[in-house]
Every structure is written in C-alpha cells, then in structure tokens.
Tab-separated table of C-alpha atoms in Angstrom:
chain	number	residue	atom	x	y	z
A	1	MET	CA	41.937	-1.289	9.417
A	2	THR	CA	39.228	-3.499	10.956
A	3	THR	CA	38.319	-0.740	13.393
A	4	LEU	CA	38.102	1.800	10.568
A	5	GLU	CA	35.855	-0.544	8.568
A	6	ARG	CA	33.551	-0.985	11.538
A	7	VAL	CA	33.320	2.776	11.946
A	8	SER	CA	32.948	3.523	8.236
A	9	LYS	CA	30.124	1.069	7.568
A	10	PRO	CA	27.680	2.636	10.078
A	11	LEU	CA	28.795	6.084	8.911
A	12	ALA	CA	28.193	5.154	5.261
A	13	ALA	CA	24.784	3.763	6.137
A	14	ALA	CA	23.882	6.918	8.065
A	15	LEU	CA	24.980	9.112	5.143
A	16	ALA	CA	22.935	7.004	2.703
A	17	ILE	CA	19.844	7.312	4.914
A	18	ALA	CA	20.381	11.075	5.199
A	19	LEU	CA	20.741	11.271	1.394
A	20	THR	CA	17.501	9.353	0.930
A	21	LEU	CA	15.606	11.583	3.333
A	22	ALA	CA	17.067	14.756	1.817
A	23	ALA	CA	16.192	13.552	-1.677
A	24	GLY	CA	12.639	12.822	-0.574
A	25	VAL	CA	12.193	16.287	0.939
A	26	ALA	CA	13.755	17.963	-2.110
A	27	GLY	CA	11.505	15.953	-4.397
A	28	GLY	CA	8.479	17.011	-2.377
A	29	PHE	CA	9.401	20.688	-2.678
A	30	ALA	CA	9.968	20.299	-6.435
A	31	ALA	CA	6.642	18.503	-6.912
A	32	ARG	CA	4.906	21.238	-4.932
A	33	LEU	CA	6.428	23.930	-7.141
A	34	VAL	CA	5.095	22.267	-10.306
A	35	HIS	CA	1.694	21.680	-8.646
A	36	LEU	CA	1.675	17.890	-8.719
A	37	PRO	CA	-1.202	16.291	-6.805
A	38	LEU	CA	-0.063	14.723	-3.542
A	39	PRO	CA	3.326	16.461	-3.991
A	40	TRP	CA	5.154	15.282	-0.884
A	41	LEU	CA	4.372	11.621	-1.526
A	42	LEU	CA	4.868	11.604	-5.306
A	43	GLY	CA	7.865	13.936	-5.215
A	44	ALA	CA	9.659	11.767	-2.663
A	45	LEU	CA	8.736	8.613	-4.592
A	46	PHE	CA	9.914	9.933	-7.984
A	47	THR	CA	13.188	11.341	-6.638
A	48	THR	CA	14.282	8.339	-4.585
A	49	MET	CA	13.184	5.918	-7.308
A	50	ALA	CA	15.215	7.768	-9.940
A	51	LEU	CA	18.284	7.888	-7.695
A	52	SER	CA	17.944	4.234	-6.734
A	53	LEU	CA	17.515	3.062	-10.338
A	54	ALA	CA	20.581	5.131	-11.271
A	55	GLY	CA	22.634	3.237	-8.705
A	56	ALA	CA	22.895	5.948	-6.045
A	57	PRO	CA	23.396	4.698	-2.464
A	58	VAL	CA	19.742	5.079	-1.533
A	59	ARG	CA	18.768	3.290	1.663
A	60	LEU	CA	15.453	2.511	3.307
A	61	ILE	CA	14.951	4.850	6.262
A	62	PRO	CA	14.808	2.628	9.382
A	63	TRP	CA	11.245	2.537	10.672
A	64	GLY	CA	10.361	5.231	8.133
A	65	ARG	CA	7.386	3.583	6.447
A	66	PRO	CA	5.959	2.204	9.728
A	67	ALA	CA	6.271	5.645	11.346
A	68	GLY	CA	4.516	7.303	8.435
A	69	THR	CA	1.805	4.648	8.501
A	70	VAL	CA	1.211	5.199	12.238
A	71	VAL	CA	0.600	8.893	11.537
A	72	VAL	CA	-1.834	8.038	8.715
A	73	GLY	CA	-3.691	5.525	10.897
A	74	ALA	CA	-4.013	7.867	13.860
A	75	SER	CA	-5.081	10.748	11.641
A	76	THR	CA	-7.777	8.625	9.989
A	77	GLY	CA	-9.014	7.265	13.325
A	78	LEU	CA	-9.717	10.795	14.537
A	79	GLN	CA	-12.362	11.106	11.796
A	80	PHE	CA	-14.344	8.004	12.832
A	81	THR	CA	-17.702	8.930	14.316
A	82	ALA	CA	-20.806	6.900	15.123
A	83	THR	CA	-22.236	7.999	11.768
A	84	VAL	CA	-19.141	6.795	9.925
A	85	VAL	CA	-19.211	3.410	11.679
A	86	ALA	CA	-22.924	2.984	10.892
A	87	LYS	CA	-22.237	3.758	7.229
A	88	LEU	CA	-19.459	1.156	7.077
A	89	VAL	CA	-21.744	-1.449	8.657
A	90	THR	CA	-24.438	-0.827	6.059
A	91	LEU	CA	-21.830	-1.156	3.313
A	92	LEU	CA	-20.318	-4.348	4.746
A	93	PRO	CA	-21.846	-6.684	2.101
A	94	LEU	CA	-20.413	-4.506	-0.657
A	95	ILE	CA	-17.039	-4.280	1.102
A	96	ILE	CA	-16.844	-8.084	1.315
A	97	ALA	CA	-18.004	-8.461	-2.300
A	98	ALA	CA	-15.381	-5.960	-3.481
A	99	ALA	CA	-12.689	-7.897	-1.608
A	100	PHE	CA	-13.644	-11.162	-3.319
A	101	ILE	CA	-13.912	-9.482	-6.728
A	102	SER	CA	-10.449	-7.983	-6.320
A	103	THR	CA	-9.117	-11.441	-5.498
A	104	ILE	CA	-10.715	-12.873	-8.656
A	105	VAL	CA	-9.239	-10.045	-10.710
A	106	GLY	CA	-5.882	-10.743	-9.047
A	107	ALA	CA	-6.130	-14.427	-9.978
A	108	ILE	CA	-6.718	-13.530	-13.621
A	109	GLY	CA	-3.748	-11.201	-13.364
A	110	GLY	CA	-1.723	-14.099	-11.950
A	111	LEU	CA	-2.499	-16.176	-15.052
A	112	LEU	CA	-1.345	-13.265	-17.206
A	113	TYR	CA	1.819	-12.994	-15.103
A	114	MET	CA	2.505	-16.709	-15.618
A	115	ARG	CA	2.044	-16.364	-19.374
A	116	LEU	CA	4.375	-13.376	-19.615
A	117	THR	CA	7.152	-14.568	-17.309
A	118	GLY	CA	6.880	-18.356	-17.055
A	119	ILE	CA	7.027	-18.342	-13.261
A	120	ASP	CA	5.398	-21.071	-11.177
A	121	ARG	CA	1.804	-21.055	-9.951
A	122	VAL	CA	2.434	-20.225	-6.289
A	123	THR	CA	4.753	-17.338	-7.085
A	124	ALA	CA	2.340	-15.946	-9.698
A	125	PHE	CA	-0.547	-16.113	-7.227
A	126	PHE	CA	1.232	-14.151	-4.506
A	127	ALA	CA	2.691	-11.730	-7.046
A	128	ALA	CA	-0.760	-10.752	-8.309
A	129	VAL	CA	-3.017	-11.186	-5.258
A	130	PRO	CA	-4.047	-7.764	-3.862
A	131	GLY	CA	-2.955	-8.393	-0.279
A	132	GLY	CA	-0.629	-6.183	1.674
A	133	MET	CA	2.906	-5.920	0.304
A	134	VAL	CA	4.462	-6.953	3.618
A	135	GLU	CA	1.871	-9.650	4.284
A	136	THR	CA	2.228	-11.396	0.907
A	137	THR	CA	6.015	-11.492	1.031
A	138	THR	CA	5.795	-12.905	4.558
A	139	ILE	CA	3.275	-15.648	3.752
A	140	ALA	CA	4.490	-16.707	0.298
A	141	PRO	CA	7.612	-18.675	1.378
A	142	TYR	CA	5.456	-20.978	3.530
A	143	TYR	CA	3.712	-22.152	0.347
A	144	GLY	CA	6.869	-22.375	-1.762
A	145	GLY	CA	6.687	-18.984	-3.495
A	146	HIS	CA	9.860	-17.232	-4.676
A	147	LEU	CA	10.285	-13.834	-3.069
A	148	GLU	CA	12.094	-11.893	-5.801
A	149	PRO	CA	9.306	-11.929	-8.449
A	150	ILE	CA	6.706	-11.317	-5.718
A	151	MET	CA	8.647	-8.353	-4.382
A	152	VAL	CA	9.010	-6.847	-7.878
A	153	ALA	CA	5.311	-7.331	-8.670
A	154	GLN	CA	3.961	-6.077	-5.331
A	155	THR	CA	6.275	-3.050	-5.284
A	156	THR	CA	5.286	-2.174	-8.849
A	157	ARG	CA	1.594	-2.633	-8.016
A	158	VAL	CA	1.622	-0.220	-5.096
A	159	ALA	CA	3.917	2.340	-6.738
A	160	LEU	CA	2.024	2.537	-10.041
A	161	ILE	CA	-1.365	2.931	-8.384
A	162	VAL	CA	0.008	5.536	-5.966
A	163	ILE	CA	1.392	7.454	-8.954
A	164	PHE	CA	-1.738	7.373	-11.123
A	165	ALA	CA	-4.489	7.527	-8.463
A	166	PRO	CA	-4.066	11.237	-7.567
A	167	PHE	CA	-4.265	12.270	-11.232
A	168	LEU	CA	-7.405	10.160	-11.666
A	169	VAL	CA	-8.992	11.742	-8.593
A	170	ILE	CA	-8.117	15.247	-9.790
A	171	HIS	CA	-9.717	14.380	-13.147
A	172	PHE	CA	-13.008	13.539	-11.412
A	173	VAL	CA	-13.146	16.230	-8.719
A	174	GLY	CA	-11.230	19.011	-10.431
A	175	GLY	CA	-8.176	20.837	-9.168
A	176	GLY	CA	-10.029	23.426	-7.161
A	177	ALA	CA	-11.700	21.139	-4.637
A	178	GLN	CA	-11.316	22.289	-1.055
A	179	ASN	CA	-10.284	19.760	1.571
A	180	PRO	CA	-13.084	19.819	4.213
A	181	LEU	CA	-10.633	18.693	6.905
A	182	LEU	CA	-8.908	22.069	6.772
A	183	ALA	CA	-11.878	23.606	8.599
A	184	ILE	CA	-11.355	21.290	11.612
A	185	PRO	CA	-9.136	22.603	14.439
A	186	VAL	CA	-5.697	21.029	14.824
A	187	VAL	CA	-5.107	18.705	17.787
A	188	PRO	CA	-2.733	20.239	20.379
A	189	TRP	CA	0.813	18.900	20.174
A	190	PRO	CA	0.923	17.237	23.633
A	191	ALA	CA	-2.181	15.207	22.788
A	192	VAL	CA	-0.795	14.343	19.332
A	193	LEU	CA	2.526	13.162	20.718
A	194	GLY	CA	0.838	11.069	23.412
A	195	LEU	CA	-1.447	9.476	20.821
A	196	LEU	CA	1.449	8.672	18.461
A	197	VAL	CA	3.679	7.248	21.207
A	198	ALA	CA	0.930	4.951	22.499
A	199	SER	CA	0.018	3.945	18.950
A	200	GLY	CA	3.619	3.245	18.014
A	201	ILE	CA	4.224	1.020	21.044
A	202	ILE	CA	1.082	-1.067	20.509
A	203	ALA	CA	1.646	-1.281	16.750
A	204	THR	CA	5.195	-2.528	17.359
A	205	LEU	CA	3.937	-5.273	19.658
A	206	LEU	CA	1.186	-6.299	17.232
A	207	SER	CA	3.567	-6.336	14.254
A	208	ARG	CA	5.613	-9.033	15.995
A	209	THR	CA	2.536	-11.265	16.003
A	210	ARG	CA	2.198	-10.794	12.222
A	211	SER	CA	-1.129	-9.033	12.579
A	212	PRO	CA	-2.221	-7.730	9.156
A	213	SER	CA	-1.619	-4.002	8.703
A	214	ALA	CA	-0.741	-3.549	12.374
A	215	TRP	CA	1.013	-0.237	11.721
A	216	LEU	CA	-2.156	1.293	10.302
A	217	MET	CA	-4.941	-0.404	12.237
A	218	ALA	CA	-3.538	-0.193	15.781
A	219	PRO	CA	-3.219	3.620	15.734
A	220	LEU	CA	-6.536	3.882	13.888
A	221	PHE	CA	-8.472	2.025	16.599
A	222	ILE	CA	-6.578	3.811	19.391
A	223	ALA	CA	-7.435	7.177	17.826
A	224	VAL	CA	-11.078	6.118	17.446
A	225	GLY	CA	-11.229	5.285	21.155
A	226	ALA	CA	-9.459	8.464	22.204
A	227	SER	CA	-11.733	10.556	20.003
A	228	HIS	CA	-14.941	8.959	21.320
A	229	LEU	CA	-13.737	9.494	24.903
A	230	SER	CA	-13.038	13.149	24.017
A	231	TRP	CA	-9.378	12.753	24.957
A	232	VAL	CA	-8.219	13.845	21.514
A	233	GLU	CA	-10.332	15.942	19.145
A	234	GLY	CA	-9.455	17.633	15.868
A	235	ARG	CA	-7.164	16.835	12.961
A	236	MET	CA	-3.508	15.884	12.694
A	237	PRO	CA	-1.053	18.792	12.216
A	238	ASP	CA	-0.192	19.290	8.551
A	239	VAL	CA	3.547	18.978	9.172
A	240	LEU	CA	3.077	15.403	10.432
A	241	LEU	CA	1.077	14.399	7.362
A	242	ILE	CA	3.770	15.941	5.160
A	243	ALA	CA	6.439	13.974	7.026
A	244	ALA	CA	4.369	10.796	6.645
A	245	GLN	CA	4.102	11.380	2.897
A	246	VAL	CA	7.860	11.866	2.557
A	247	LEU	CA	8.653	8.746	4.601
A	248	ILE	CA	6.190	6.515	2.745
A	249	GLY	CA	7.133	7.888	-0.676
A	250	SER	CA	10.852	7.495	0.013
A	251	ALA	CA	10.312	3.931	1.247
A	252	LEU	CA	8.482	3.016	-1.957
A	253	GLY	CA	11.043	4.653	-4.224
A	254	ALA	CA	14.028	3.097	-2.452
A	255	GLN	CA	12.787	-0.409	-3.254
A	256	PHE	CA	13.432	0.078	-6.979
A	257	ARG	CA	16.946	-1.171	-7.704
A	258	PRO	CA	19.159	-1.027	-10.851
A	259	ALA	CA	18.428	-4.740	-11.319
A	260	PHE	CA	14.824	-3.772	-12.138
A	261	LEU	CA	16.132	-2.296	-15.410
A	262	THR	CA	18.499	-5.173	-16.204
A	263	ARG	CA	18.132	-8.668	-14.763
A	264	LEU	CA	14.560	-8.163	-13.512
A	265	PHE	CA	13.287	-6.075	-16.423
A	266	ARG	CA	11.045	-8.848	-17.769
A	267	LEU	CA	9.362	-9.158	-14.377
A	268	LEU	CA	9.001	-5.371	-14.192
A	269	TRP	CA	7.196	-4.840	-17.495
A	270	ALA	CA	5.011	-7.909	-16.923
A	271	SER	CA	4.095	-6.495	-13.502
A	272	CYS	CA	3.161	-3.167	-15.114
A	273	LEU	CA	0.759	-4.886	-17.518
A	274	VAL	CA	-0.821	-6.938	-14.725
A	275	VAL	CA	-1.220	-3.839	-12.533
A	276	LEU	CA	-2.856	-1.873	-15.343
A	277	PHE	CA	-5.291	-4.734	-15.915
A	278	ALA	CA	-6.142	-5.175	-12.213
A	279	ALA	CA	-6.361	-1.469	-11.379
A	280	GLY	CA	-8.378	-0.709	-14.505
A	281	SER	CA	-10.832	-3.545	-13.830
A	282	MET	CA	-11.396	-2.500	-10.208
A	283	ALA	CA	-11.693	1.185	-11.178
A	284	LEU	CA	-14.457	0.340	-13.672
A	285	PHE	CA	-16.280	-1.746	-11.066
A	286	ALA	CA	-15.903	1.007	-8.455
A	287	ALA	CA	-17.087	3.721	-10.841
A	288	ALA	CA	-20.105	1.650	-11.893
A	289	PHE	CA	-21.143	1.061	-8.279
A	290	ALA	CA	-20.558	4.706	-7.358
A	291	ARG	CA	-22.808	5.866	-10.187
A	292	LEU	CA	-25.561	3.410	-9.257
A	293	ALA	CA	-25.451	4.033	-5.497
A	294	GLY	CA	-24.775	7.759	-5.566
A	295	TYR	CA	-21.334	7.678	-3.941
A	296	PRO	CA	-18.443	9.879	-5.124
A	297	VAL	CA	-16.527	8.081	-7.881
A	298	PRO	CA	-13.014	9.141	-6.692
A	299	THR	CA	-13.656	7.839	-3.162
A	300	MET	CA	-14.912	4.470	-4.398
A	301	VAL	CA	-12.042	4.130	-6.875
A	302	LEU	CA	-9.499	4.601	-4.079
A	303	ALA	CA	-11.512	2.364	-1.747
A	304	MET	CA	-11.435	-0.539	-4.227
A	305	ALA	CA	-7.987	0.090	-5.713
A	306	PRO	CA	-5.696	-2.956	-5.350
A	307	ALA	CA	-2.949	-0.942	-3.664
A	308	GLY	CA	-1.459	-0.430	-0.216
A	309	ILE	CA	-3.841	0.567	2.569
A	310	ALA	CA	-1.696	3.362	3.961
A	311	GLU	CA	-1.011	4.844	0.533
A	312	MET	CA	-4.670	4.889	-0.555
A	313	VAL	CA	-5.921	6.224	2.784
A	314	LEU	CA	-3.243	8.922	2.713
A	315	THR	CA	-4.148	9.832	-0.877
A	316	GLY	CA	-7.814	10.171	0.037
A	317	LYS	CA	-7.054	12.166	3.173
A	318	VAL	CA	-4.752	14.677	1.480
A	319	LEU	CA	-7.168	15.136	-1.434
A	320	GLY	CA	-10.127	15.723	0.886
A	321	LEU	CA	-11.995	12.462	0.248
A	322	ASP	CA	-13.659	10.113	2.751
A	323	ALA	CA	-10.566	8.427	4.182
A	324	THR	CA	-12.629	6.412	6.671
A	325	LEU	CA	-14.580	4.709	3.874
A	326	ILE	CA	-11.357	4.038	1.975
A	327	ALA	CA	-9.774	2.532	5.099
A	328	GLY	CA	-12.764	0.234	5.679
A	329	PHE	CA	-12.705	-1.158	2.145
A	330	GLN	CA	-8.929	-1.523	2.012
A	331	LEU	CA	-8.647	-3.210	5.406
A	332	MET	CA	-11.393	-5.730	4.670
A	333	ARG	CA	-9.752	-6.655	1.371
A	334	VAL	CA	-6.443	-7.476	3.026
A	335	ILE	CA	-8.102	-9.417	5.868
A	336	ILE	CA	-10.243	-11.505	3.506
A	337	VAL	CA	-7.300	-12.231	1.231
A	338	LEU	CA	-5.222	-13.409	4.190
A	339	ILE	CA	-8.059	-15.481	5.695
A	340	TRP	CA	-8.906	-17.452	2.585
A	341	CYS	CA	-5.405	-17.373	1.117
A	342	ARG	CA	-4.936	-21.169	1.269
A	343	THR	CA	-8.321	-21.899	-0.367
A	344	ALA	CA	-7.776	-19.227	-3.018
A	345	LEU	CA	-4.356	-20.692	-3.823
A	346	VAL	CA	-5.856	-24.178	-4.320
A	347	LEU	CA	-8.512	-22.737	-6.632
A	348	PHE	CA	-5.900	-20.726	-8.510
A	349	ARG	CA	-3.791	-23.838	-9.075
A	350	ARG	CA	-6.807	-25.628	-10.523
A	351	LEU	CA	-7.548	-22.644	-12.743
A	352	ALA	CA	-3.929	-22.606	-13.902
A	353	ASP	CA	-4.041	-26.352	-14.592
A	354	TRP	CA	-7.191	-25.877	-16.663
A	355	THR	CA	-5.644	-22.940	-18.546
A	356	PHE	CA	-2.082	-24.126	-19.103
A	357	GLY	CA	-2.271	-27.833	-18.331
A	358	LYS	CA	-0.810	-29.599	-15.308
A	359	PRO	CA	2.884	-28.966	-14.632
A	360	PRO	CA	5.221	-31.956	-15.193
A	361	SER	CA	5.781	-34.136	-12.165
A	362	PRO	CA	9.259	-34.027	-10.623
A	363	PRO	CA	11.461	-36.993	-11.603
A	364	SER	CA	11.414	-39.843	-9.110
A	365	SER	CA	14.654	-40.509	-7.315
C-alpha cells in the first residue's frame, strides 16, 4: 500500500499538471475563436481560474511561469537598440517619478485595504504596494507581514489588470491595428534555442540571489547584448510567444483557490476595490502625461500600470506597442519599491497612525 501511494501521488500530480496545461491551451483556442484580445493569455487565465475556483485539481506547472517570463524577456531584449536606450535615458526622470507616484497610490490603497479588512499595517502595505508579486511575498515576512492576505491581494492585482488592460488598449488603438513586429524576420531556431538556454541558466542562478525580476531581466539583457553583437537578429517565433502566454496565464489562474470564494472572500472583494482605485489612478496619470508629451496613451497606460512586469510587457508586445518602453517603466518601479521599501513602510505606518490612530500596545508580561 505504501508503495502504491508513493507511485500514485507523483502520477496524480503529473495528471493535474497535464490537466492544467490542456485547460490553458483549450482556453486559448476558445478565446481566439471569439476574438478576445490577447487570447492565449486571457483564455488560459479564465479557464484555469474557473476550474481552480470550482475545486478541480488544477496545479501550477513546474517552472511554467519562469519559462514563459524568460521567453518574454528575451523577445523584448531583441528589440532594444541604441535609439531605444537613448529614449529611456531621456525619460528616466519621468520613470522614477512614476515609480514614486505608484508607491504613493499604493499606500493610499493600503489604507483602504486596512479599512475594509481590518488587517495590520505591515500586511496592508505589502498587499497594496505595486512591487513584484514574488518579491513582495518574499520580503513581507521579514517585516512581520502575513502572507495569505498579501498573496490574495497581489494575485488579484495582477490578474485584474491583465484582464482589463487588453480591452483598454483595444479601445484606444482600435481592433484593426497591425503589429509592426510582424514585418521583422523570425530568428532562426538554433539561435533562439541557444539564447533561451543561456538566459534560463543565468536567470536561475540570479533568482537564487533574490534579484528582482531575474526571470525577465536576465534574458532581456542577454538578448540586448546578443543583438548588439549581431549574434541574434529578428523577432521571437510566434509559437514561443503563444506558449509563454499559455504558461503565464495558467500560472495566474491556478493561484485562485475555492477558499477565495468562501473563507477569503472578504479579502478578495477588498482587493478588487483597491486594484480598481490604484489602476484607475495610474491610468489617468499615464493618459494625462501621454497627451501632454505626445506619447501613445495605450503604451503609457501599460508602462505605468501597477501590474506584473512580464504580463504588461507581454501584453504590449502582442498588441504591437512599445514593449521596450513598458519594460523600462515597469522594471524601475519594482526596483525603486524594493530599494526604499523599509523607508516607505515607516512612512506608511505614520500615515496609518495619523489616519486610524496608533494601534494598542501589546500587554506587558
């Protein structure tokens, strides 16, 4: 019996992973048939989320999201040119300002989260701060934050923005926009595989040092170097970007559990309100700047959206927007949030004390 249990558990896990992957692919095909924007990502997300919330044995695909992110990073890095880098340098003051503004908006969202759920200050801060989903859940325990509310809030934040962003972009650019990347020749498969293998190895090593967004940034910089040295030129094959969308969408959807609709429902609806506030505020700021400076509104909205880097870069890339600009803004936001996390938390506590009053001191022993 013990031997059978040992055999059945890995087999059950493998079947659950296969079910998740199959559901993601099927959802992508269905979304493509009904002409959803970003069909492979949204279709996989909707399908796996529905199955997971219904209690189906949906499992996270091992290394699925990191693998998809490596593809997105490498694909974006191939687009970096000297002109692109110069443009990002000229926009650096705005990029830094947008990062700080998003943190302020996140702090206000944290106060709203505290009011709606009654959670403590540290947990509310990390639940609402627009850092990376992995990074915030890694750092929060060191400051005394509780992981479950943070995980619910951060998952909801990324998923909601990923769901609504493509529709918002389509509203601005129209459904008939042609992706300019389609005119670029595809990189030969041997070069692609070599680039992805090297990127995956270095990203794995960097991820063990807790480098922020290692799975995206390592392949991005490697692809930039390879492109400038003329080792790899062109665009990523479409089938790899489709696979990346399915893997990332399935990973997001699989994180929604039945408990989100029962025990954690209060955290879920509070997270939705906070996300709508934060995303709406940053979208208005991005649109205002885009109008004043003459930049495309959809690109700036994705660049300043308080969502996951890989998801926003992938959304911009598939919809034919400037993914390099989006990557620059998104990366700087996460880095700044992580750098001044301790100071921002102290300021947030003071703001919470001023808003709600100081918390009661623990009883002396």
